[in-house]
């Protein structure tokens, strides 16, 4: 019985680590954004690690996949199980911290393929920790399935394939797009809230200065606020999260007006997406004006979207000779639209029909 439980644990942990790792390896840039969120000031306040987020993300996801393979084939099982234990303890701490302090809403454990709440992520890690402890206690029962040569080759091949996959997706788009803005998505429909969808329950607390002292009042107490009290602030606490549409923070703002309704009706719309012009790749930016001219010659309306300010926009226009109008959108939304900076998105009547990395502009179909 002990051996059966141990082998089941081995299979369960190994497969789950491989699946979880491959999903994140498909989109390491997205996982790096999640790590950067953990490093940010509101969470662990370690901003010096933010520039290392992408490198750490790639290392962690490759480690996750390779450890899963090593466990399944039985390569250096004692060392493998030690690494798995340390890794799951680390992940369990992160997910507990996220859930308890309500700071990171989604740990990114399965990328955009499966979104888990903080407490769901923590529960998942507790289950994994339970099975890994079983493996740790019964390390002697985790033996190689094949000869040393086969297990060595299997481990080496998994490392090589993971590195190749990482390099590929970093220089192109993710192999499988799980994001809300994948090809075939109608942006306007993605923003719709179905009739009867649950609404958020929010508890509002109002702060008034009464006789020089800040006092809090609930909505029920508003009628009892003393005369002469001065409003200071309002705090909102979400009691129950309502339905949030897949696309909920998409804007196309210019001169303080949002033009998304108008632009998403365009039959031929080419968008250059560059969430931060200061970080945009020069080789990609140099290609944009040529693409703009080719697209305009075929009847496309060409625009750019960014979260950068007016000064950065003016500088980029001058540096790269860009003759397009820039529209503002939140950086997080633009990072979700595309991972490359810059990237090119073709939209037809509000539906995304093509997305290409700046390295793949030759594949663009106009």
CSV table of C-alpha atoms in Angstrom, one decimal:
chain,number,residue,atom,x,y,z
A,1,UNK,CA,0.0,0.0,0.0
A,2,UNK,CA,2.8,2.4,0.9
A,3,UNK,CA,4.4,1.8,-2.5
A,4,UNK,CA,1.1,2.4,-4.4
A,5,UNK,CA,0.6,5.7,-2.6
A,6,UNK,CA,4.2,6.7,-3.2
A,7,UNK,CA,4.0,5.9,-7.0
A,8,UNK,CA,0.6,7.7,-7.3
A,9,UNK,CA,2.2,10.7,-5.6
A,10,UNK,CA,5.1,10.5,-8.0
A,11,UNK,CA,2.9,10.5,-11.0
A,12,UNK,CA,0.5,13.2,-9.7
A,13,UNK,CA,3.3,15.6,-8.7
A,14,UNK,CA,5.4,15.0,-11.8
A,15,UNK,CA,2.6,15.4,-14.3
A,16,UNK,CA,1.2,18.5,-12.6
A,17,UNK,CA,4.7,20.2,-12.4
A,18,UNK,CA,5.2,19.5,-16.1
A,19,UNK,CA,1.8,20.8,-17.1
A,20,UNK,CA,2.1,23.9,-14.9
A,21,UNK,CA,5.6,24.6,-16.1
A,22,UNK,CA,4.8,24.2,-19.8
A,23,UNK,CA,1.8,26.5,-19.6
A,24,UNK,CA,4.0,29.2,-18.1
A,25,UNK,CA,7.0,28.4,-20.5
A,26,UNK,CA,4.5,29.1,-23.3
A,27,UNK,CA,4.4,32.6,-22.1
A,28,UNK,CA,7.3,33.4,-19.8
A,29,UNK,CA,6.9,37.2,-20.3
A,30,UNK,CA,3.4,37.0,-18.8
A,31,UNK,CA,4.8,35.0,-15.8
A,32,UNK,CA,7.6,37.7,-15.4
A,33,UNK,CA,4.9,40.3,-15.0
A,34,UNK,CA,3.5,38.3,-12.1
A,35,UNK,CA,6.9,38.0,-10.5
A,36,UNK,CA,7.4,41.8,-10.9
A,37,UNK,CA,4.1,42.3,-9.1
A,38,UNK,CA,5.4,40.3,-6.2
A,39,UNK,CA,8.6,42.4,-6.2
A,40,UNK,CA,6.7,45.7,-6.3
A,41,UNK,CA,6.4,48.1,-3.4
A,42,UNK,CA,2.8,47.1,-2.3
A,43,UNK,CA,3.8,43.5,-1.9
A,44,UNK,CA,7.4,42.6,-0.9
A,45,UNK,CA,8.9,46.0,-1.7
A,46,UNK,CA,11.9,44.6,-3.6
A,47,UNK,CA,12.0,46.8,-6.7
A,48,UNK,CA,15.7,46.1,-7.3
A,49,UNK,CA,14.6,42.6,-8.4
A,50,UNK,CA,12.0,43.8,-11.0
A,51,UNK,CA,14.6,44.0,-13.8
A,52,UNK,CA,15.5,40.4,-13.1
A,53,UNK,CA,11.9,39.2,-13.3
A,54,UNK,CA,12.1,37.8,-16.8
A,55,UNK,CA,15.3,35.9,-16.2
A,56,UNK,CA,13.9,34.5,-12.9
A,57,UNK,CA,10.7,33.5,-14.6
A,58,UNK,CA,12.4,31.6,-17.3
A,59,UNK,CA,14.6,29.8,-14.8
A,60,UNK,CA,11.7,28.9,-12.5
A,61,UNK,CA,9.5,27.5,-15.3
A,62,UNK,CA,12.3,25.4,-16.9
A,63,UNK,CA,13.2,24.1,-13.4
A,64,UNK,CA,9.5,23.2,-12.8
A,65,UNK,CA,9.3,21.2,-16.0
A,66,UNK,CA,12.6,19.5,-15.6
A,67,UNK,CA,12.0,18.5,-12.0
A,68,UNK,CA,8.7,17.0,-13.2
A,69,UNK,CA,10.5,14.9,-15.8
A,70,UNK,CA,13.3,14.0,-13.3
A,71,UNK,CA,10.7,12.7,-10.8
A,72,UNK,CA,8.9,10.6,-13.4
A,73,UNK,CA,12.0,9.0,-14.8
A,74,UNK,CA,13.6,8.7,-11.4
A,75,UNK,CA,16.8,10.7,-12.2
A,76,UNK,CA,18.6,11.4,-8.9
A,77,UNK,CA,15.4,11.0,-7.0
A,78,UNK,CA,16.6,12.1,-3.6
A,79,UNK,CA,18.0,15.4,-5.0
A,80,UNK,CA,14.9,15.9,-7.1
A,81,UNK,CA,12.5,15.4,-4.2
A,82,UNK,CA,14.5,17.9,-2.1
A,83,UNK,CA,14.3,20.5,-4.8
A,84,UNK,CA,10.5,19.8,-5.2
A,85,UNK,CA,10.0,20.2,-1.4
A,86,UNK,CA,11.9,23.5,-1.3
A,87,UNK,CA,10.1,24.8,-4.4
A,88,UNK,CA,6.6,23.9,-3.1
A,89,UNK,CA,7.4,25.4,0.3
A,90,UNK,CA,8.4,28.6,-1.4
A,91,UNK,CA,5.3,28.7,-3.7
A,92,UNK,CA,3.0,27.9,-0.7
A,93,UNK,CA,4.4,30.8,1.2
A,94,UNK,CA,3.8,33.1,-1.8
A,95,UNK,CA,0.3,32.0,-2.3
A,96,UNK,CA,-0.6,32.2,1.4
A,97,UNK,CA,0.9,35.7,1.6
A,98,UNK,CA,-1.1,36.7,-1.5
A,99,UNK,CA,-4.4,35.3,-0.1
A,100,UNK,CA,-4.0,36.4,3.5
A,101,UNK,CA,-2.9,40.0,2.7
A,102,UNK,CA,-5.0,40.2,-0.5
A,103,UNK,CA,-2.2,41.7,-2.6
A,104,UNK,CA,-1.8,39.5,-5.7
A,105,UNK,CA,-5.1,38.5,-7.1
A,106,UNK,CA,-3.8,35.7,-9.3
A,107,UNK,CA,-0.5,33.8,-8.7
A,108,UNK,CA,-0.1,32.9,-12.4
A,109,UNK,CA,0.3,29.2,-11.5
A,110,UNK,CA,-1.3,28.2,-14.8
A,111,UNK,CA,-0.7,31.4,-16.7
A,112,UNK,CA,-3.8,32.7,-18.5
A,113,UNK,CA,-5.0,29.2,-19.2
A,114,UNK,CA,-6.6,28.8,-15.7
A,115,UNK,CA,-7.2,31.6,-13.3
A,116,UNK,CA,-7.2,30.7,-9.6
A,117,UNK,CA,-8.2,32.9,-6.7
A,118,UNK,CA,-5.4,33.4,-4.1
A,119,UNK,CA,-7.1,30.9,-1.7
A,120,UNK,CA,-7.6,28.4,-4.5
A,121,UNK,CA,-3.9,28.7,-5.4
A,122,UNK,CA,-2.9,28.2,-1.7
A,123,UNK,CA,-5.2,25.2,-1.5
A,124,UNK,CA,-3.6,23.7,-4.6
A,125,UNK,CA,-0.1,24.2,-3.1
A,126,UNK,CA,-1.2,22.5,0.2
A,127,UNK,CA,-2.3,19.5,-1.8
A,128,UNK,CA,1.0,19.4,-3.7
A,129,UNK,CA,2.9,19.8,-0.5
A,130,UNK,CA,1.0,16.8,1.0
A,131,UNK,CA,2.0,14.5,-1.9
A,132,UNK,CA,5.6,15.8,-2.0
A,133,UNK,CA,5.9,15.1,1.8
A,134,UNK,CA,4.8,11.5,1.0
A,135,UNK,CA,7.6,11.3,-1.6
A,136,UNK,CA,10.1,12.8,0.9
A,137,UNK,CA,9.2,10.3,3.6
A,138,UNK,CA,9.4,7.4,1.1
A,139,UNK,CA,12.4,8.6,-1.0
A,140,UNK,CA,13.8,5.0,-1.1
A,141,UNK,CA,10.7,3.8,-3.0
A,142,UNK,CA,11.2,6.4,-5.9
A,143,UNK,CA,13.6,4.4,-8.1
A,144,UNK,CA,14.6,5.0,-11.7
A,145,UNK,CA,12.2,3.6,-14.3
A,146,UNK,CA,15.0,3.1,-16.9
A,147,UNK,CA,18.7,2.6,-17.1
A,148,UNK,CA,21.1,5.4,-16.1
A,149,UNK,CA,21.7,6.2,-19.7
A,150,UNK,CA,18.0,6.6,-20.6
A,151,UNK,CA,17.3,8.7,-17.5
A,152,UNK,CA,20.3,10.9,-18.1
A,153,UNK,CA,19.3,11.5,-21.8
A,154,UNK,CA,15.7,12.1,-20.8
A,155,UNK,CA,16.7,14.8,-18.4
A,156,UNK,CA,19.1,16.4,-20.8
A,157,UNK,CA,16.6,16.4,-23.6
A,158,UNK,CA,14.0,18.0,-21.4
A,159,UNK,CA,16.4,20.8,-20.5
A,160,UNK,CA,17.4,21.4,-24.2
A,161,UNK,CA,13.7,21.4,-25.4
A,162,UNK,CA,12.7,23.8,-22.6
A,163,UNK,CA,15.5,26.2,-23.4
A,164,UNK,CA,14.6,26.1,-27.1
A,165,UNK,CA,10.9,26.7,-26.4
A,166,UNK,CA,11.8,29.7,-24.1
A,167,UNK,CA,14.0,31.2,-26.8
A,168,UNK,CA,11.3,30.7,-29.5
A,169,UNK,CA,8.4,32.3,-27.6
A,170,UNK,CA,10.5,35.2,-26.5
A,171,UNK,CA,11.3,36.0,-30.1
A,172,UNK,CA,7.8,35.2,-31.5
A,173,UNK,CA,4.3,35.0,-30.0
A,174,UNK,CA,3.3,32.3,-27.5
A,175,UNK,CA,2.6,29.0,-29.2
A,176,UNK,CA,-0.9,28.9,-27.7
A,177,UNK,CA,-2.6,32.1,-26.8
A,178,UNK,CA,-4.8,31.9,-23.7
A,179,UNK,CA,-5.3,35.6,-23.3
A,180,UNK,CA,-8.6,37.5,-23.5
A,181,UNK,CA,-7.3,39.2,-26.7
A,182,UNK,CA,-6.5,36.1,-28.7
A,183,UNK,CA,-7.2,36.0,-32.5
A,184,UNK,CA,-10.9,35.7,-33.2
A,185,UNK,CA,-11.9,37.7,-30.1
A,186,UNK,CA,-14.4,40.5,-30.6
A,187,UNK,CA,-13.2,43.2,-28.2
A,188,UNK,CA,-16.6,44.8,-27.7
A,189,UNK,CA,-18.2,41.4,-26.9
A,190,UNK,CA,-15.4,40.7,-24.5
A,191,UNK,CA,-16.3,43.8,-22.5
A,192,UNK,CA,-20.0,42.9,-22.2
A,193,UNK,CA,-21.6,41.9,-18.9
A,194,UNK,CA,-24.2,39.2,-19.3
A,195,UNK,CA,-27.7,40.0,-18.1
A,196,UNK,CA,-28.2,38.7,-14.6
A,197,UNK,CA,-24.5,38.4,-13.9
A,198,UNK,CA,-23.6,38.7,-10.2
A,199,UNK,CA,-22.6,42.2,-9.1
A,200,UNK,CA,-19.9,43.1,-6.6
A,201,UNK,CA,-20.9,43.8,-3.1
A,202,UNK,CA,-19.0,46.8,-1.8
A,203,UNK,CA,-18.9,48.1,1.7
A,204,UNK,CA,-18.3,51.8,1.7
A,205,UNK,CA,-16.8,53.7,4.7
A,206,UNK,CA,-16.9,57.5,4.8
A,207,UNK,CA,-14.4,59.5,6.8
A,208,UNK,CA,-15.4,62.9,8.1
A,209,UNK,CA,-13.6,65.3,10.2
A,210,UNK,CA,-15.7,66.0,13.3
A,211,UNK,CA,-14.4,68.6,15.8
A,212,UNK,CA,-10.9,68.1,14.4
A,213,UNK,CA,-11.0,64.3,14.6
A,214,UNK,CA,-11.3,61.9,11.7
A,215,UNK,CA,-14.3,59.5,12.3
A,216,UNK,CA,-15.6,56.7,10.1
A,217,UNK,CA,-19.3,56.3,9.1
A,218,UNK,CA,-21.0,53.5,7.2
A,219,UNK,CA,-23.7,54.1,4.7
A,220,UNK,CA,-26.3,53.5,7.4
A,221,UNK,CA,-24.8,56.2,9.6
A,222,UNK,CA,-24.7,59.0,6.9
A,223,UNK,CA,-27.9,60.5,8.2
A,224,UNK,CA,-26.3,60.9,11.7
A,225,UNK,CA,-23.2,62.8,10.6
A,226,UNK,CA,-23.0,65.9,12.8
A,227,UNK,CA,-23.6,69.3,11.3
A,228,UNK,CA,-20.4,71.0,10.2
A,229,UNK,CA,-18.5,67.8,9.7
A,230,UNK,CA,-16.1,67.9,6.7
A,231,UNK,CA,-15.7,65.1,4.2
A,232,UNK,CA,-12.2,63.6,4.2
A,233,UNK,CA,-12.1,60.4,2.2
A,234,UNK,CA,-14.0,57.2,1.3
A,235,UNK,CA,-12.8,53.6,1.6
A,236,UNK,CA,-14.3,50.8,-0.4
A,237,UNK,CA,-14.0,47.2,0.7
A,238,UNK,CA,-15.1,44.5,-1.7
A,239,UNK,CA,-17.1,41.9,0.2
A,240,UNK,CA,-18.1,39.8,-2.7
A,241,UNK,CA,-16.5,40.0,-6.2
A,242,UNK,CA,-19.0,40.3,-9.0
A,243,UNK,CA,-18.7,39.2,-12.6
A,244,UNK,CA,-15.7,40.8,-14.3
A,245,UNK,CA,-15.7,40.5,-18.1
A,246,UNK,CA,-12.6,39.1,-19.8
A,247,UNK,CA,-11.8,42.5,-21.2
A,248,UNK,CA,-12.5,45.3,-18.7
A,249,UNK,CA,-9.8,47.9,-18.9
A,250,UNK,CA,-9.5,48.5,-22.6
A,251,UNK,CA,-9.5,52.2,-23.7
A,252,UNK,CA,-8.5,54.2,-26.8
A,253,UNK,CA,-8.1,57.7,-25.3
A,254,UNK,CA,-6.9,60.7,-27.1
A,255,UNK,CA,-7.3,64.4,-25.9
A,256,UNK,CA,-9.3,63.1,-22.9
A,257,UNK,CA,-11.9,61.3,-25.1
A,258,UNK,CA,-12.3,57.6,-25.5
A,259,UNK,CA,-12.6,56.6,-29.2
A,260,UNK,CA,-12.9,52.9,-28.8
A,261,UNK,CA,-16.5,52.7,-30.0
A,262,UNK,CA,-15.6,54.6,-33.1
A,263,UNK,CA,-12.3,52.8,-33.9
A,264,UNK,CA,-13.6,49.3,-33.2
A,265,UNK,CA,-16.2,49.9,-36.0
A,266,UNK,CA,-13.3,50.3,-38.6
A,267,UNK,CA,-13.4,47.6,-41.2
A,268,UNK,CA,-9.6,47.8,-41.6
A,269,UNK,CA,-7.7,48.8,-38.5
A,270,UNK,CA,-3.9,48.3,-37.9
A,271,UNK,CA,-2.7,48.9,-34.4
A,272,UNK,CA,0.9,49.3,-33.2
A,273,UNK,CA,0.9,48.2,-29.6
A,274,UNK,CA,3.8,49.5,-27.4
A,275,UNK,CA,3.0,49.7,-23.8
A,276,UNK,CA,6.2,51.6,-22.9
A,277,UNK,CA,8.0,53.6,-25.5
A,278,UNK,CA,11.1,53.8,-23.4
A,279,UNK,CA,11.3,50.0,-23.3
A,280,UNK,CA,10.3,49.3,-26.9
A,281,UNK,CA,12.8,47.4,-29.0
A,282,UNK,CA,14.5,49.7,-31.5
A,283,UNK,CA,14.6,47.1,-34.3
A,284,UNK,CA,10.8,46.7,-34.0
A,285,UNK,CA,10.1,50.4,-33.9
A,286,UNK,CA,12.2,51.0,-37.1
A,287,UNK,CA,9.8,48.7,-39.0
A,288,UNK,CA,6.6,50.5,-38.0
A,289,UNK,CA,6.5,53.4,-40.4
A,290,UNK,CA,7.2,51.1,-43.4
A,291,UNK,CA,4.3,48.9,-42.2
A,292,UNK,CA,2.1,52.0,-41.7
A,293,UNK,CA,2.7,53.2,-45.3
A,294,UNK,CA,2.0,49.8,-46.8
A,295,UNK,CA,-1.2,49.4,-44.7
A,296,UNK,CA,-2.5,52.9,-45.5
A,297,UNK,CA,-2.0,52.2,-49.2
A,298,UNK,CA,-4.4,49.2,-48.8
A,299,UNK,CA,-7.1,51.3,-47.1
A,300,UNK,CA,-6.2,50.6,-43.5
A,301,UNK,CA,-6.6,53.1,-40.7
A,302,UNK,CA,-3.3,52.9,-38.7
A,303,UNK,CA,-3.0,54.0,-35.1
A,304,UNK,CA,-0.7,53.3,-32.2
A,305,UNK,CA,-1.5,52.5,-28.6
A,306,UNK,CA,0.7,53.1,-25.6
A,307,UNK,CA,0.7,53.9,-21.9
A,308,UNK,CA,3.5,56.4,-22.3
A,309,UNK,CA,3.1,60.2,-21.9
A,310,UNK,CA,3.1,62.9,-24.5
A,311,UNK,CA,6.9,63.6,-24.3
A,312,UNK,CA,7.8,60.0,-25.0
A,313,UNK,CA,5.3,59.9,-27.9
A,314,UNK,CA,6.8,63.0,-29.4
A,315,UNK,CA,10.3,61.6,-29.0
A,316,UNK,CA,9.4,58.3,-30.6
A,317,UNK,CA,7.6,60.0,-33.5
A,318,UNK,CA,10.7,62.1,-34.3
A,319,UNK,CA,13.2,59.2,-33.7
A,320,UNK,CA,11.4,56.7,-35.9
A,321,UNK,CA,9.6,59.0,-38.3
A,322,UNK,CA,6.2,57.7,-37.2
A,323,UNK,CA,3.2,59.4,-38.8
A,324,UNK,CA,0.4,57.8,-36.8
A,325,UNK,CA,-1.9,59.0,-34.0
A,326,UNK,CA,-1.2,57.6,-30.5
A,327,UNK,CA,-4.1,56.5,-28.2
A,328,UNK,CA,-3.7,55.9,-24.5
A,329,UNK,CA,-4.5,52.6,-22.8
A,330,UNK,CA,-3.5,51.2,-19.4
A,331,UNK,CA,-0.1,49.4,-19.5
A,332,UNK,CA,-1.5,46.2,-17.9
A,333,UNK,CA,-4.1,46.0,-20.6
A,334,UNK,CA,-1.6,46.5,-23.4
A,335,UNK,CA,0.7,43.9,-21.9
A,336,UNK,CA,-2.2,41.5,-22.0
A,337,UNK,CA,-3.0,42.3,-25.7
A,338,UNK,CA,0.5,41.4,-26.8
A,339,UNK,CA,3.8,40.5,-25.1
A,340,UNK,CA,6.2,42.0,-27.7
A,341,UNK,CA,7.0,45.6,-27.4
A,342,UNK,CA,6.2,46.7,-30.1
A,343,UNK,CA,3.7,44.3,-31.8
A,344,UNK,CA,1.2,44.6,-34.5
A,345,UNK,CA,-2.5,43.8,-34.2
A,346,UNK,CA,-5.0,43.8,-37.1
A,347,UNK,CA,-8.6,44.4,-36.2
A,348,UNK,CA,-11.7,44.1,-38.4
A,349,UNK,CA,-15.0,45.6,-37.1
A,350,UNK,CA,-13.8,45.1,-33.5
A,351,UNK,CA,-12.6,41.5,-34.0
A,352,UNK,CA,-8.9,40.6,-33.8
A,353,UNK,CA,-7.9,38.8,-36.9
A,354,UNK,CA,-4.1,38.7,-36.7
A,355,UNK,CA,-1.3,39.5,-34.2
A,356,UNK,CA,2.4,39.4,-35.0
A,357,UNK,CA,5.6,39.9,-33.1
A,358,UNK,CA,7.9,42.6,-34.5
A,359,UNK,CA,10.2,39.8,-35.6
A,360,UNK,CA,7.4,38.3,-37.8
A,361,UNK,CA,6.2,41.3,-39.7
A,362,UNK,CA,6.8,39.4,-43.0
A,363,UNK,CA,3.9,37.1,-41.9
A,364,UNK,CA,1.5,40.1,-41.7
A,365,UNK,CA,-1.4,39.7,-44.1
A,366,UNK,CA,-2.9,43.0,-45.2
